XYZ file of C-alpha atoms in Angstrom:
568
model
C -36.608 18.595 -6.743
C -34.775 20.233 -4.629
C -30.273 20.001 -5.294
C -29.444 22.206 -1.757
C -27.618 20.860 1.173
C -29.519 22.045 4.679
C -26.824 22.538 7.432
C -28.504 21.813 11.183
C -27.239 20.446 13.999
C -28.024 17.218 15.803
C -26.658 17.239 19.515
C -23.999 19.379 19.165
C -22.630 17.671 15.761
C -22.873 19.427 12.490
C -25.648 17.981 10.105
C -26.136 18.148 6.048
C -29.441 16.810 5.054
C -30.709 16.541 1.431
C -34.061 15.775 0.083
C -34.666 12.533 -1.396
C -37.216 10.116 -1.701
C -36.487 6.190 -0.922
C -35.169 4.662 1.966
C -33.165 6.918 4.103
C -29.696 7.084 4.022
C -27.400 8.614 6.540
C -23.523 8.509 7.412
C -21.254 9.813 10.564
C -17.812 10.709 9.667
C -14.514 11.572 11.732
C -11.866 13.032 10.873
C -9.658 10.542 11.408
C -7.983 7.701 9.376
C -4.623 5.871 8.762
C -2.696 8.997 8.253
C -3.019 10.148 11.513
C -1.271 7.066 12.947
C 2.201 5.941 13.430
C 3.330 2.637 11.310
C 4.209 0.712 14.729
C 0.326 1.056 15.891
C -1.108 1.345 12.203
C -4.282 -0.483 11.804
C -5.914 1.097 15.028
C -8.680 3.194 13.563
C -9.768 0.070 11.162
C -10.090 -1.685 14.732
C -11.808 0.994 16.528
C -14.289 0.691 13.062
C -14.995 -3.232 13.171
C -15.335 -2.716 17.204
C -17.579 -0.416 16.432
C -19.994 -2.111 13.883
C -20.065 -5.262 15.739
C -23.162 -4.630 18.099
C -25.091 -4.327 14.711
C -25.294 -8.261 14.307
C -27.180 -9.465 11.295
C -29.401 -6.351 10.394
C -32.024 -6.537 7.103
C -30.927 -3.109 6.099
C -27.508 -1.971 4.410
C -24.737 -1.121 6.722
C -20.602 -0.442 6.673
C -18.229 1.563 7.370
C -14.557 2.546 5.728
C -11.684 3.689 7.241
C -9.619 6.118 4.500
C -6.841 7.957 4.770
C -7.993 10.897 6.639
C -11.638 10.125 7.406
C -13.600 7.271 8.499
C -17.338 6.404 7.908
C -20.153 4.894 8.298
C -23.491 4.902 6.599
C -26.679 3.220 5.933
C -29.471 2.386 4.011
C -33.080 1.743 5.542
C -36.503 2.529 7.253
C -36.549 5.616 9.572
C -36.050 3.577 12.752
C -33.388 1.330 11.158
C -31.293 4.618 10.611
C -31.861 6.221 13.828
C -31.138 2.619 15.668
C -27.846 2.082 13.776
C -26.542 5.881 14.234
C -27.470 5.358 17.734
C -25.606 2.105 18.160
C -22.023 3.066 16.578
C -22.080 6.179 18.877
C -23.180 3.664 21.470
C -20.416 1.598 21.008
C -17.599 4.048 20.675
C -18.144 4.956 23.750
C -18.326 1.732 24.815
C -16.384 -0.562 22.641
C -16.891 -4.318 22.624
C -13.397 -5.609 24.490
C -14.967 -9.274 24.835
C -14.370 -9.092 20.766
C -11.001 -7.590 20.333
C -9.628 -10.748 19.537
C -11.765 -12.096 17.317
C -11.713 -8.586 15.616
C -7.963 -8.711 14.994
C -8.633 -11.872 13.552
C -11.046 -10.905 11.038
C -8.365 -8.020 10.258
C -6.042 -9.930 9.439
C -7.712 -12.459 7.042
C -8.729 -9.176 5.356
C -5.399 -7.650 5.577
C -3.961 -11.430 3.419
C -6.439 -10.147 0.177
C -5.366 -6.422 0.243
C -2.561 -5.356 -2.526
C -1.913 -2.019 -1.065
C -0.111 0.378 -3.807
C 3.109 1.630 -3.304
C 2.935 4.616 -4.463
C 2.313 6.508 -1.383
C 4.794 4.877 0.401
C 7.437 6.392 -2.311
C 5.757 10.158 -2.091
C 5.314 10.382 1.528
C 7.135 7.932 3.363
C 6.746 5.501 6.088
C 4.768 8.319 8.055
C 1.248 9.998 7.043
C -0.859 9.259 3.920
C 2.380 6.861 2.888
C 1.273 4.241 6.091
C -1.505 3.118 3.364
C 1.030 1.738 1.641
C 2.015 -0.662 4.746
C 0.315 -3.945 6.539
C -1.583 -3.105 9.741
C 1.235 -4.111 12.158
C 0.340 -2.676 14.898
C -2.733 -4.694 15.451
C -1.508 -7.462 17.217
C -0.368 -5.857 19.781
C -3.458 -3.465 20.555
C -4.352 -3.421 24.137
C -8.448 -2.290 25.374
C -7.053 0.911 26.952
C -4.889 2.036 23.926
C -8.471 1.404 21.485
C -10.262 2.832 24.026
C -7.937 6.274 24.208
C -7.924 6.466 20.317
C -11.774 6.663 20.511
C -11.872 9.235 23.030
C -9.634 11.384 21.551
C -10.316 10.893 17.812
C -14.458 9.707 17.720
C -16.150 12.920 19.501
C -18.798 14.997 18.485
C -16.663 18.244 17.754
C -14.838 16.041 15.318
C -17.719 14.133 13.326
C -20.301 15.541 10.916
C -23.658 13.916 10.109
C -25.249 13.622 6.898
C -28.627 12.307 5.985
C -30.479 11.559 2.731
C -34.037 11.348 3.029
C -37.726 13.074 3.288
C -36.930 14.315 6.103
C -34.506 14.397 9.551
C -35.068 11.278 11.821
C -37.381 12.019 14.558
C -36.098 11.322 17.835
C -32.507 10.619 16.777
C -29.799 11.250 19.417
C -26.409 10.494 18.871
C -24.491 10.418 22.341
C -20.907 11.148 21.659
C -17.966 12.505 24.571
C -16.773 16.436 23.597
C -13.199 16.731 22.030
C -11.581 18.881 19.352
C -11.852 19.365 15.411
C -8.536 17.525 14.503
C -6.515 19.342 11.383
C -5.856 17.521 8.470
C -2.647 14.987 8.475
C 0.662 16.739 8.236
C 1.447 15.844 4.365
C 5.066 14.264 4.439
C 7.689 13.662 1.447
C 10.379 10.892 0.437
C 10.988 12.701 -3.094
C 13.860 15.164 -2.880
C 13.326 15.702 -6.391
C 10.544 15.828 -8.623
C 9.165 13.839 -11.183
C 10.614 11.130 -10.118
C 10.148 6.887 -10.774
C 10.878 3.905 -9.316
C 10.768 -0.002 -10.795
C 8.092 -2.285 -9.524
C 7.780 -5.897 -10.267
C 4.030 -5.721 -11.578
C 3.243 -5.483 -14.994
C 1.887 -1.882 -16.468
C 2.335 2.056 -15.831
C 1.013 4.151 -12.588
C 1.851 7.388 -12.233
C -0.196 9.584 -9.564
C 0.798 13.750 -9.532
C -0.284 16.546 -6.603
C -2.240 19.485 -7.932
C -4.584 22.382 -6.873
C -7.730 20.663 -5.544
C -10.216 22.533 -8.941
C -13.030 21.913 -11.236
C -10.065 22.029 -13.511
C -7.586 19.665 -11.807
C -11.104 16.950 -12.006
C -11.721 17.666 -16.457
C -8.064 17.240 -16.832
C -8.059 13.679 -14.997
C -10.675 13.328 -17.567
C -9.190 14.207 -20.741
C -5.791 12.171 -19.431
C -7.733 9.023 -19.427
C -9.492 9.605 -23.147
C -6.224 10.333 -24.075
C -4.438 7.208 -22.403
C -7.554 5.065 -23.629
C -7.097 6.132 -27.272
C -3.190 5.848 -27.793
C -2.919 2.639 -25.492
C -5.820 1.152 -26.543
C -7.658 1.869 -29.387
C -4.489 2.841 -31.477
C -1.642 1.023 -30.031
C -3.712 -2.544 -29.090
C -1.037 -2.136 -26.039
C -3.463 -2.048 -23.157
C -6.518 -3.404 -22.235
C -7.495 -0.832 -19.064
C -6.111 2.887 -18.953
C -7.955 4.913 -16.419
C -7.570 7.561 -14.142
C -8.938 8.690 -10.943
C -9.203 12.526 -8.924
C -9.101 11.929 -5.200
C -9.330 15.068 -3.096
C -7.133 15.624 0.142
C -9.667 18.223 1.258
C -6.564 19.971 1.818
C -6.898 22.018 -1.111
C -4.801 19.770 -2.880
C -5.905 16.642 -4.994
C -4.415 13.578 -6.510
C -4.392 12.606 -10.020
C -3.681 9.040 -10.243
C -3.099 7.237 -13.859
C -2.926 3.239 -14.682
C -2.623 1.408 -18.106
C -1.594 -2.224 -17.590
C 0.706 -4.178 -20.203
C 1.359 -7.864 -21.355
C 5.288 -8.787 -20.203
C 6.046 -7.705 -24.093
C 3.991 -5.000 -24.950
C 5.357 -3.106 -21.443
C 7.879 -0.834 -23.320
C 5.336 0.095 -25.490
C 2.908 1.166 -22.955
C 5.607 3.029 -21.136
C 6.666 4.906 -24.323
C 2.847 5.598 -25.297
C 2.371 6.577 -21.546
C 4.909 9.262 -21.578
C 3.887 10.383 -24.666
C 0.502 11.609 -23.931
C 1.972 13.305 -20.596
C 4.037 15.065 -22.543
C 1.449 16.018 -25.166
C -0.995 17.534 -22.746
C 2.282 19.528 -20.900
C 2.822 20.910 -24.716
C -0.544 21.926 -24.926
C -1.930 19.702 -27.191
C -5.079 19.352 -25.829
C -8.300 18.890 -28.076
C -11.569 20.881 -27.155
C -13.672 17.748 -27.711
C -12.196 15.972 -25.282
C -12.299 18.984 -22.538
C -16.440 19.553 -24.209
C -17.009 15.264 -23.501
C -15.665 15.135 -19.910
C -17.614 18.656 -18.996
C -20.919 17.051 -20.320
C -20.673 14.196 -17.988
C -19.174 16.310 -14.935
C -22.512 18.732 -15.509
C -24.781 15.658 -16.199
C -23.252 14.783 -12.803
C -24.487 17.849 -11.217
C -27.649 18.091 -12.611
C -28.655 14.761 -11.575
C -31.737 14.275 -9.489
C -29.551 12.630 -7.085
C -26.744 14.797 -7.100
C -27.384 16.379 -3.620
C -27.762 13.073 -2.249
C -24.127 11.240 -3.586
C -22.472 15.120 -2.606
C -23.270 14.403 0.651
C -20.128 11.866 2.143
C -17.845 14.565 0.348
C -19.404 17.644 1.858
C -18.868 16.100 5.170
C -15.193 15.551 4.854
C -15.017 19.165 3.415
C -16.816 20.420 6.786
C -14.808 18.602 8.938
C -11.299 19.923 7.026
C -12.738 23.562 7.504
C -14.036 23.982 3.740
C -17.797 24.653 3.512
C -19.099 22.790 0.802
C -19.992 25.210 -2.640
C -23.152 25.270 -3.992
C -24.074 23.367 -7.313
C -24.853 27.067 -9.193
C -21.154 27.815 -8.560
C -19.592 24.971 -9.284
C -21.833 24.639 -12.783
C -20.501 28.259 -13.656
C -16.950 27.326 -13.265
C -17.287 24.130 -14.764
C -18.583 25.990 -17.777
C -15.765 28.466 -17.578
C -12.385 26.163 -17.988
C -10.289 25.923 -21.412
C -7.817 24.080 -22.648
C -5.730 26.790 -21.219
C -6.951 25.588 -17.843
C -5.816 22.508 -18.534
C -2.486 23.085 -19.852
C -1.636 24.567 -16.563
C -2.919 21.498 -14.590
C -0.746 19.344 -16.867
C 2.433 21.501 -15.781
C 1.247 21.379 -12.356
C 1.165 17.761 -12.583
C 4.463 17.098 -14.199
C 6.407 18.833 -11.489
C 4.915 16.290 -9.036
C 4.913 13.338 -10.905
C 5.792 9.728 -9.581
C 6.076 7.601 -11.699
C 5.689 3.636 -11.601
C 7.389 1.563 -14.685
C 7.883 -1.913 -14.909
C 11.063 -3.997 -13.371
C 13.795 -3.431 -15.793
C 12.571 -0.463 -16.703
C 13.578 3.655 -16.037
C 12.314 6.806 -16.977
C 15.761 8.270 -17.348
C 15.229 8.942 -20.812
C 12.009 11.019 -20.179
C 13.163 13.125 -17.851
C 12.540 11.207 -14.267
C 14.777 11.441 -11.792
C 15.006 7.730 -10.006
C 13.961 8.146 -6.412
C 16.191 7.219 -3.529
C 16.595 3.543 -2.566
C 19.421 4.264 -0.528
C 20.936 6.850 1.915
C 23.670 9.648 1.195
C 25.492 8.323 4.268
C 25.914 5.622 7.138
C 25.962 6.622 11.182
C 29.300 6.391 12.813
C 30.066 3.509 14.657
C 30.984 -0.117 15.576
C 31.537 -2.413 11.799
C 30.534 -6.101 11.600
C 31.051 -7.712 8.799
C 28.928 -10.427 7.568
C 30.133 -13.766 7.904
C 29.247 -14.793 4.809
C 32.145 -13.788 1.651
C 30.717 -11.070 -0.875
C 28.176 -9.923 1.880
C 27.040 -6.236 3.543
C 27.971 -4.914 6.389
C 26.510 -3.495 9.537
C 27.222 -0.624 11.209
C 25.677 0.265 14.685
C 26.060 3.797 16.068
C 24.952 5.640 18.694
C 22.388 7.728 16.571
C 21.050 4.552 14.292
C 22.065 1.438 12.056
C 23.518 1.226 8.595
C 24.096 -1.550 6.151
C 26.439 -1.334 3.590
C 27.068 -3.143 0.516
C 29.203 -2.270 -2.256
C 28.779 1.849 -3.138
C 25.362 1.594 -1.781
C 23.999 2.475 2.140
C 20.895 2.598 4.221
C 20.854 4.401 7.386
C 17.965 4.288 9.485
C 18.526 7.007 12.881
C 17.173 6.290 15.944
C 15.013 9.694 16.014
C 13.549 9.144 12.508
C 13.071 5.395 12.984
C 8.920 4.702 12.351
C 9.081 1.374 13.421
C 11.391 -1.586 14.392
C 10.054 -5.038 13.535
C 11.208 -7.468 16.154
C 11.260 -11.092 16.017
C 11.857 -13.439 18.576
C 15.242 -15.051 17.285
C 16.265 -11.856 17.741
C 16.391 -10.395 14.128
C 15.232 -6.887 13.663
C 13.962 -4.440 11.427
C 14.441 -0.296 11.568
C 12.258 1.338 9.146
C 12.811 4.768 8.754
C 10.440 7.571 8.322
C 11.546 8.062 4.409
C 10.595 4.427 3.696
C 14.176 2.686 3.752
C 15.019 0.141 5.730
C 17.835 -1.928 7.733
C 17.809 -5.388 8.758
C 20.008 -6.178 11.766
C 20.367 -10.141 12.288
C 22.860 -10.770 14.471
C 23.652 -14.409 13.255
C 24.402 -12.867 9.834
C 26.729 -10.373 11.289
C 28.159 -11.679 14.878
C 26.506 -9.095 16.474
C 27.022 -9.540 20.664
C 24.190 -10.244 23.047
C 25.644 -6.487 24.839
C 25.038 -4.549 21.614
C 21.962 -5.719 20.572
C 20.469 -4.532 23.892
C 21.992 -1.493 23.420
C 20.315 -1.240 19.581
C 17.117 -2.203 21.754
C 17.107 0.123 24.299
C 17.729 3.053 21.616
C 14.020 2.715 20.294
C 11.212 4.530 22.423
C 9.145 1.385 23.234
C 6.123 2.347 21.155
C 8.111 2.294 17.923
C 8.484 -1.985 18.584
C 6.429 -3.891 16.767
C 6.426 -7.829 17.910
C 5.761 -10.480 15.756
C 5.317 -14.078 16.094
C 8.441 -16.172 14.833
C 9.567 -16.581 11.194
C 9.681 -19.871 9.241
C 13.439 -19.190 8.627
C 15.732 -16.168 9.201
C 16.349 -13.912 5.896
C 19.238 -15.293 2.983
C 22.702 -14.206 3.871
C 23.975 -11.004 1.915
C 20.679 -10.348 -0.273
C 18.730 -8.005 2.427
C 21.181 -5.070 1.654
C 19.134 -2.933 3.483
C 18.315 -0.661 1.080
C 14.500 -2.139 0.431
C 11.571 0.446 -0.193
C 8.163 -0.343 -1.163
C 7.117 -3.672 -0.581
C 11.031 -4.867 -0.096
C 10.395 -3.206 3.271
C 7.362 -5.681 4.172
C 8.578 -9.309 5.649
C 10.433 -11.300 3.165
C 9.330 -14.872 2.600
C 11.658 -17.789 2.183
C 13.949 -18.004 -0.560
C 12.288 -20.309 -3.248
C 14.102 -22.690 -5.846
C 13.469 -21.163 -8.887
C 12.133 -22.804 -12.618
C 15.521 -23.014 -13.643
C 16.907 -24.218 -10.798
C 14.596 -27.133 -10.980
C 14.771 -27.939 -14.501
C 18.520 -28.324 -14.564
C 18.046 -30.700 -11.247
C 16.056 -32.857 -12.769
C 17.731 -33.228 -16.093
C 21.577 -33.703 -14.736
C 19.684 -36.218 -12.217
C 18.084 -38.151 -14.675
C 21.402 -38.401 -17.208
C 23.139 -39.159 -14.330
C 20.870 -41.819 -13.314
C 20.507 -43.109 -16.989
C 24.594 -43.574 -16.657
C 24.763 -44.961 -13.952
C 22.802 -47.895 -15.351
C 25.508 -48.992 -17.811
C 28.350 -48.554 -15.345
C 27.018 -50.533 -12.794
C 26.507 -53.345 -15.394
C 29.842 -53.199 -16.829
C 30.983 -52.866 -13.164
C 29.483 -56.478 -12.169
C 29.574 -58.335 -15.432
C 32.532 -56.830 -17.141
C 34.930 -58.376 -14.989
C 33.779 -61.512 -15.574
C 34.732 -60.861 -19.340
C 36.612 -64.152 -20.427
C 38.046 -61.385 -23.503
C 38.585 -59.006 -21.212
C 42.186 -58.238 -19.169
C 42.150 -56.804 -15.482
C 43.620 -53.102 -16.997
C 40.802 -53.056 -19.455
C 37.864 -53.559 -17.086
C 39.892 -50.948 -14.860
C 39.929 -48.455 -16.971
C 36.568 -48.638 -18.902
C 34.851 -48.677 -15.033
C 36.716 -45.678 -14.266
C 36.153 -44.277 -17.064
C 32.194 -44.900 -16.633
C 31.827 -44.152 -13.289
C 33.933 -40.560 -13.671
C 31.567 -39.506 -16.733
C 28.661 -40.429 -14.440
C 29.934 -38.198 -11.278
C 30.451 -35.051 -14.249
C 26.531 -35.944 -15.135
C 25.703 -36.028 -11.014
C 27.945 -32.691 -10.244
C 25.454 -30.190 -11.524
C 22.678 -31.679 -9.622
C 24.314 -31.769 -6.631
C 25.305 -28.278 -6.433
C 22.126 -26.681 -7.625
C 20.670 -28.967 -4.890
C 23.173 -27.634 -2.071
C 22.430 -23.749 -3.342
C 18.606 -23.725 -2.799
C 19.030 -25.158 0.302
C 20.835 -22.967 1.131
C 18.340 -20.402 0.225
């Protein structure tokens, strides 16, 4: 059976068929995805997708589509004239989108936004800007008008910028995808918020992630391979510390891939994992790298290849090589070089990798000790300007300048300029926040700090208008002195309410109850004491003030830890 890809053409877009037998399957992709959007209208291309998918209703055959970082798709599975009917219909539709849905649309992306748990690591490596926005919610959904969807499509879903691919016995007959003419986009501009490198920061979640940039190869994809046998065996089968350790090899079809790595870890087994973690990394940057390990991942990458369906599950990847400009290689070539690499090869993709490196530990962790420099959660300096202090004792301050905002609190400072500002998150009782291209952000509530009616229109009026991103009204504005401004990674998402903790609570209700146990004596004594025949006035004095004041120590605690989480 044939393993080539055919290149054609089907009106005027660039086609890769392979020979299979089966139902057909086909795919259109564009080179276009969340990367290529700003954070205050992120979310757009997902829209454009669903839009775009909606005329297909309730078919019998296998449909989607998948909006990535730098490419979207969509493909199906069917009959002949289920194929050509559904290629025929999204190109229908793009050119036409559905408005009478929009609504409903933003709906649905939003219920599906609530059960996403978006990584942070490319918010730390690029930013708040690029192939980091997949890092962020979809915020600038909501405010999506018809003629801004309907620009994105005509500028970003054209012919010159799509390529067709098609799996099946032969090319559809009478298929005709009507698209408008545009341009081949490049490839995302690939961004940074690393001055240094390798670099860490502390997450909340259990377990390790680390994910390093290297030289898009046949040996970049055997050493992701031999990392995870590696992690697998020390974390795993040795240690007992882990229960997944995996890796994956995306490529940016930029000539540049990602090597991403994840073991996860019980609460105390995550120093363990961290230490066993680090330890293979460094083993495989000292060379120590077996050749079984390289000879078991090459047997599967080749079994890969020489599959009777390898053409066929090539085909979504050769299309996003076409469209970045990189003609796809043919399997002979890529089986010779496959057969080529050495642990030598490898050895230099593990340097490669360390230089790159972000790494993920747990909270309360660092990777001082190993070499990782911690990556900025704060800025070198604050913008010149008018000070407000907050009103509340121990708490940061704000600074508003003519180029940006700062907060300040203690030795530590987030700045957020005007010109480098990605997005400002505006609520309607009148808190704001600037998030900067690098990820940090400020929060600017001017209840916490004074701030006049006169200067917040002048912070306003200091953000181009499509940077503002409107959102409906908060539950309750942000605790006093504990935004700081310095949040990255999800601390720069919407913070819920504060929330009275498990201590909190159990000391509430154990001071309440003793009090309220006391308080049972005392009040008898109180009313029956007095009537004591043995019993002087001084005595029943005393013991009931004695009583009562032991009961108000008991009630004390309770109160207070009441009046602090409301507070919260």
């Amino acid at each position: 059976m044939s393993q080539a890809l055919h290149h054609t053409e089907v009106d005027g877009i660039p086609a890769l068929f392979a020979y299979a037998t089966g139902p057909m399957r086909a795919g259109l992709v564009f080179r276009v995805g969340v990367a290529d959007e700003t954070l205050a209208r992120s979310g757009i291309t997902h829209l454009v997708e669903h839009l775009a998918l909606h005329r297909q209703g309730l078919a019998d055959y296998h449909f989607n589509g998948a909006t990535k970082g730098a490419f979207t798709h969509f493909h199906a599975e069917g009959a002949e004239h289920e194929i050509v009917a559904y290629l025929e219909g999204v190109c229908a539709s793009l050119t036409d989108l559905p408005m009478e849905r929009l609504e409903t649309e933003k709906e649905i992306l939003r219920t599906e936004e609530a059960r996403r748990e978006p990584g942070q690591l490319p918010l730390w490596r690029y930013g708040a800007q690029g192939y980091g926005l997949v890092s962020y919610p979809e915020w600038g959904v909501r405010d999506l008008r018809p003629d801004d969807l309907r620009h994105w499509a005509g500028t970003w879903f054209t012919r010159d910028n799509a390529v067709l691919w098609i799996a099946g016995e032969r090319l559809p007959a009478g298929l005709s995808l009507k698209l408008p003419a545009g341009h081949r986009r490049p490839m995302p501009a690939v961004t940074s918020a690393l001055p240094t490198a390798p670099a860490y920061f502390s997450d909340g979640k259990g377990g390790v992630l680390l994910d390093s940039v290297v030289g898009d190869s046949t040996a970049g994809r055997l050493y992701a391979g031999v990392l995870e046998r590696e992690l697998s065996r020390a974390l795993r089968q040795e240690g007992g510390y882990s229960y997944t350790a995996a890796t994956d090899y995306t490529s940016r079809r930029d000539g540049f891939a990602v090597v991403t790595a994840f073991a996860d870890a019980l609460p105390a087994k995550q120093d363990a994992v961290l230490g066993g973690f680090v330890d293979v990394l460094a083993g495989l940057q000292a060379g120590r790298i077996a050749q079984g390990d390289l000879d078991a991942v090459r047997a599967r990458a080749d079994a890969s290849l020489t599959a009777h369906d390898a053409a066929v599950r090539r085909l979504p990847g050769a299309a996003e090589d076409l469209l970045a400009h990189r003609p796809p290689r043919g399997f002979d070539e890529l089986r010779s070089e496959l057969w080529a690499i050495t642990p030598q090869h490898l050895y230099g993709v593990a340097l490669e990798a360390a230089g790159t490196a972000l790494l993920q530990v747990p909270a309360g962790h660092d990777a001082d000790w190993a070499g990782y420099t911690a990556a900025p959660t704060g800025s070198s300096y604050a913008v010149t300007g008018t000070t407000f202090a907050s009103r509340h004792k121990g708490g940061p301050s704000l600074i508003v300048g003519s180029e940006g905002v700062s907060v300040t609190t203690g030795d530590r400072t987030a700045t957020v300029l005007h010109r480098a500002c990605a997005a400002v998150l505006n609520w309607p009782d009148g808190g704001r926040r600037f998030i900067g291209l690098d990820g940090l952000s400020v929060e600017v509530e001017p209840g916490l700090y004074g701030v006049d009616a006169h200067t917040m229109a002048t912070v306003d009026a200091a953000v181009h208008p499509s940077a503002v991103v409107r959102l409906p009204p908060r539950q309750r504005q942000p605790r006093p002195g504990t935004d700081g401004g310095e949040g990255t990674g999800a601390q720069a998402r919407a913070k819920a309410p504060a929330r009275r903790t498990g201590g909190q609570t159990a000391l509430l209700v154990v001071f309440g109850l003793l009090a309220g146990l006391w308080s049972l004596p005392a009040l008898a004594y109180t009313v029956f004491g007095f009537s004591d025949p043995e019993a002087s006035l001084g005595e029943w004095a005393t013991v009931t003030v004695v009583l009562w004041g032991i009961g108000a120590l008991l009630a004390w605690p309770a109160v207070r830890v009441l009046r602090n989480t409301r507070r919260g």
